Amino acid sequence: MGSEKMIEVKIDMEEGEPLGATPNDKLVITKIQSGTISEGKLRVGDQVKKVNDVDCKDANDFFRALRYAAPLARILVNRDEKKAEELEARVHIPEDRAKIIQRREGYVYEMATLVWVQNGPKLGLGIKHFQNRVLVSRVDPGSLAEKCLVLGDHLCDVDGVPVTDKDVARDLLVKNIQEKGKVSFVVERPDSIEAKQWAKNALAANVEFQILTPPSVTMADDVRSIAAKYRQALKGLKAPEKSAMTAGGGPGGRKVSIVEETATHEIGHDHEGKALRKVK
């Protein structure tokens, strides 16, 4: 059993008060909301067995038992102290990196760090992008990636840089391993049945046939070079003899200018208080 042991956690609660702890489909606590009654009592990694002597086989049993638990919830959990410490370190995401996360129902969020060891295990990681998300598409057995990533994980960032394109993510990953010997990710991991099914479908999808919105990433070096040359060429172009942007049809006519400022004008409306009034 190692560091595992059964613990009864006692939590005072009022009727209808939310516990603030989220279990997955195996009743393992994956998230504890700050400021709730479960904070400091339950730990991430605890596996719920009973609530007030009522066996819990799934999340429905757990929440049903909590509904009648007030004024005191006695929650029997299986706790692995070492694993709990590791999980708590992983789920703690620095504030500056947590800001980029758009949290979704059915997912858990944690930090993952790959540390490169000379002559050690290979990286063993494959990624793809789908609907502007970089997803883990391959994790080789015995690899570095296997220690902290699983198939279907969404890599939200690479060392604090948000990523939506696999090539950008790969370049950042390689650069950080070469320069620092390690790389970290904020990971969005499917936890619910629906989220896992979405990830499975995404990994099976043919990227060539999906409609992608432009990824919010920096342009590649060759693209920037082409754009710079085009902008430079535009400066040397002469104005045409006739243009829709001039009034009078020739170079000597008045030019049409585009004003960036936005003017605001108050207009009448047909509703004042409860009475309608006529407007022209």
PDB file of N, CA, C and O in Angstrom, residues 23 26 48 62 64 66 78 95-96 98 102 118 133 144 162-164 168 171 179 194 211 217 230 247 270 277:
ATOM      1  N   PRO A  23     -14.876  15.702  -8.207  1.00  0.00           N
ATOM      2  CA  PRO A  23     -14.332  14.361  -8.457  1.00  0.00           C
ATOM      3  C   PRO A  23     -14.438  13.999  -9.935  1.00  0.00           C
ATOM      4  O   PRO A  23     -15.294  14.532 -10.643  1.00  0.00           O
ATOM      5  N   LYS A  26     -13.875   8.368 -11.512  1.00  0.00           N
ATOM      6  CA  LYS A  26     -13.389   7.341 -10.578  1.00  0.00           C
ATOM      7  C   LYS A  26     -13.448   7.826  -9.138  1.00  0.00           C
ATOM      8  O   LYS A  26     -12.864   7.219  -8.247  1.00  0.00           O
ATOM      9  N   VAL A  48     -12.800   9.181  -3.089  1.00  0.00           N
ATOM     10  CA  VAL A  48     -13.949   9.081  -2.189  1.00  0.00           C
ATOM     11  C   VAL A  48     -14.496   7.656  -2.172  1.00  0.00           C
ATOM     12  O   VAL A  48     -14.688   7.038  -3.225  1.00  0.00           O
ATOM     13  N   PHE A  62     -22.119  10.187  -4.926  1.00  0.00           N
ATOM     14  CA  PHE A  62     -21.391  11.136  -4.078  1.00  0.00           C
ATOM     15  C   PHE A  62     -22.218  12.399  -3.832  1.00  0.00           C
ATOM     16  O   PHE A  62     -22.429  12.814  -2.688  1.00  0.00           O
ATOM     17  N   ARG A  64     -25.418  12.859  -4.343  1.00  0.00           N
ATOM     18  CA  ARG A  64     -26.696  12.541  -3.718  1.00  0.00           C
ATOM     19  C   ARG A  64     -26.522  12.413  -2.198  1.00  0.00           C
ATOM     20  O   ARG A  64     -27.341  12.923  -1.423  1.00  0.00           O
ATOM     21  N   LEU A  66     -24.161  13.857  -0.440  1.00  0.00           N
ATOM     22  CA  LEU A  66     -23.840  15.191   0.094  1.00  0.00           C
ATOM     23  C   LEU A  66     -25.101  16.024   0.308  1.00  0.00           C
ATOM     24  O   LEU A  66     -25.141  16.868   1.202  1.00  0.00           O
ATOM     25  N   ASN A  78      -9.599   7.407   0.313  1.00  0.00           N
ATOM     26  CA  ASN A  78      -8.320   6.714   0.225  1.00  0.00           C
ATOM     27  C   ASN A  78      -7.283   7.750  -0.190  1.00  0.00           C
ATOM     28  O   ASN A  78      -7.392   8.327  -1.278  1.00  0.00           O
ATOM     29  N   GLU A  95       0.023  32.345 -11.494  1.00  0.00           N
ATOM     30  CA  GLU A  95      -1.064  33.269 -11.839  1.00  0.00           C
ATOM     31  C   GLU A  95      -0.930  33.832 -13.242  1.00  0.00           C
ATOM     32  O   GLU A  95      -1.918  33.949 -13.975  1.00  0.00           O
ATOM     33  N   ASP A  96       0.308  34.180 -13.654  1.00  0.00           N
ATOM     34  CA  ASP A  96       0.492  34.783 -14.977  1.00  0.00           C
ATOM     35  C   ASP A  96       0.167  33.797 -16.094  1.00  0.00           C
ATOM     36  O   ASP A  96      -0.258  34.190 -17.179  1.00  0.00           O
ATOM     37  N   ALA A  98      -2.015  31.127 -15.556  1.00  0.00           N
ATOM     38  CA  ALA A  98      -3.419  30.745 -15.377  1.00  0.00           C
ATOM     39  C   ALA A  98      -4.350  31.691 -16.124  1.00  0.00           C
ATOM     40  O   ALA A  98      -5.458  31.310 -16.511  1.00  0.00           O
ATOM     41  N   GLN A 102      -8.854  29.336 -20.698  1.00  0.00           N
ATOM     42  CA  GLN A 102     -10.304  29.480 -20.786  1.00  0.00           C
ATOM     43  C   GLN A 102     -10.907  28.162 -20.303  1.00  0.00           C
ATOM     44  O   GLN A 102     -11.058  27.209 -21.061  1.00  0.00           O
ATOM     45  N   GLN A 118      20.675  13.741 -20.574  1.00  0.00           N
ATOM     46  CA  GLN A 118      21.602  13.240 -21.595  1.00  0.00           C
ATOM     47  C   GLN A 118      21.680  11.717 -21.517  1.00  0.00           C
ATOM     48  O   GLN A 118      21.859  11.150 -20.440  1.00  0.00           O
ATOM     49  N   ARG A 133      -6.250  24.266 -31.369  1.00  0.00           N
ATOM     50  CA  ARG A 133      -5.729  23.663 -30.143  1.00  0.00           C
ATOM     51  C   ARG A 133      -4.603  22.705 -30.504  1.00  0.00           C
ATOM     52  O   ARG A 133      -4.729  21.924 -31.448  1.00  0.00           O
ATOM     53  N   LEU A 144      10.027  10.326 -22.099  1.00  0.00           N
ATOM     54  CA  LEU A 144       9.873  11.449 -21.184  1.00  0.00           C
ATOM     55  C   LEU A 144       8.423  11.922 -21.149  1.00  0.00           C
ATOM     56  O   LEU A 144       7.883  12.231 -20.088  1.00  0.00           O
ATOM     57  N   PRO A 162       1.451  31.270 -25.172  1.00  0.00           N
ATOM     58  CA  PRO A 162       0.253  30.584 -25.679  1.00  0.00           C
ATOM     59  C   PRO A 162       0.493  30.033 -27.082  1.00  0.00           C
ATOM     60  O   PRO A 162       1.133  30.692 -27.911  1.00  0.00           O
ATOM     61  N   VAL A 163       0.001  28.827 -27.352  1.00  0.00           N
ATOM     62  CA  VAL A 163       0.192  28.208 -28.667  1.00  0.00           C
ATOM     63  C   VAL A 163      -1.127  27.673 -29.208  1.00  0.00           C
ATOM     64  O   VAL A 163      -1.939  27.132 -28.470  1.00  0.00           O
ATOM     65  N   THR A 164      -1.319  27.847 -30.516  1.00  0.00           N
ATOM     66  CA  THR A 164      -2.485  27.294 -31.206  1.00  0.00           C
ATOM     67  C   THR A 164      -2.072  26.566 -32.479  1.00  0.00           C
ATOM     68  O   THR A 164      -2.922  26.078 -33.212  1.00  0.00           O
ATOM     69  N   VAL A 168       4.616  25.992 -34.244  1.00  0.00           N
ATOM     70  CA  VAL A 168       5.099  26.977 -33.279  1.00  0.00           C
ATOM     71  C   VAL A 168       5.393  26.292 -31.950  1.00  0.00           C
ATOM     72  O   VAL A 168       6.420  26.541 -31.314  1.00  0.00           O
ATOM     73  N   ASP A 171       8.637  24.227 -32.217  1.00  0.00           N
ATOM     74  CA  ASP A 171       9.843  25.068 -32.225  1.00  0.00           C
ATOM     75  C   ASP A 171      10.168  25.592 -30.833  1.00  0.00           C
ATOM     76  O   ASP A 171      11.333  25.624 -30.420  1.00  0.00           O
ATOM     77  N   GLU A 179      18.113  25.126 -24.785  1.00  0.00           N
ATOM     78  CA  GLU A 179      18.688  26.227 -24.007  1.00  0.00           C
ATOM     79  C   GLU A 179      18.638  26.001 -22.497  1.00  0.00           C
ATOM     80  O   GLU A 179      19.548  26.396 -21.774  1.00  0.00           O
ATOM     81  N   GLU A 194     -17.689  13.040 -22.020  1.00  0.00           N
ATOM     82  CA  GLU A 194     -17.900  13.866 -23.217  1.00  0.00           C
ATOM     83  C   GLU A 194     -16.591  14.483 -23.702  1.00  0.00           C
ATOM     84  O   GLU A 194     -16.299  14.509 -24.905  1.00  0.00           O
ATOM     85  N   ILE A 211     -11.950  23.276 -41.235  1.00  0.00           N
ATOM     86  CA  ILE A 211     -11.917  24.714 -41.479  1.00  0.00           C
ATOM     87  C   ILE A 211     -11.273  25.368 -40.273  1.00  0.00           C
ATOM     88  O   ILE A 211     -11.807  25.333 -39.172  1.00  0.00           O
ATOM     89  N   VAL A 217      -0.678  33.350 -33.620  1.00  0.00           N
ATOM     90  CA  VAL A 217       0.745  33.144 -33.388  1.00  0.00           C
ATOM     91  C   VAL A 217       1.535  34.077 -34.292  1.00  0.00           C
ATOM     92  O   VAL A 217       1.012  34.641 -35.250  1.00  0.00           O
ATOM     93  N   TYR A 230       6.965  43.018 -49.897  1.00  0.00           N
ATOM     94  CA  TYR A 230       5.763  43.517 -50.543  1.00  0.00           C
ATOM     95  C   TYR A 230       5.459  44.942 -50.087  1.00  0.00           C
ATOM     96  O   TYR A 230       5.106  45.809 -50.894  1.00  0.00           O
ATOM     97  N   ALA A 247     -11.488  63.023 -56.727  1.00  0.00           N
ATOM     98  CA  ALA A 247     -12.675  63.670 -57.300  1.00  0.00           C
ATOM     99  C   ALA A 247     -12.215  64.558 -58.444  1.00  0.00           C
ATOM    100  O   ALA A 247     -11.345  65.384 -58.284  1.00  0.00           O
ATOM    101  N   ASP A 270     -37.812  55.695 -30.037  1.00  0.00           N
ATOM    102  CA  ASP A 270     -39.266  55.636 -29.923  1.00  0.00           C
ATOM    103  C   ASP A 270     -39.729  55.158 -28.547  1.00  0.00           C
ATOM    104  O   ASP A 270     -40.825  54.679 -28.375  1.00  0.00           O
ATOM    105  N   ARG A 277     -43.398  57.531 -28.301  1.00  0.00           N
ATOM    106  CA  ARG A 277     -43.656  58.797 -28.987  1.00  0.00           C
ATOM    107  C   ARG A 277     -43.270  58.668 -30.448  1.00  0.00           C
ATOM    108  O   ARG A 277     -42.450  57.816 -30.816  1.00  0.00           O
TER     109      ARG A 277
END
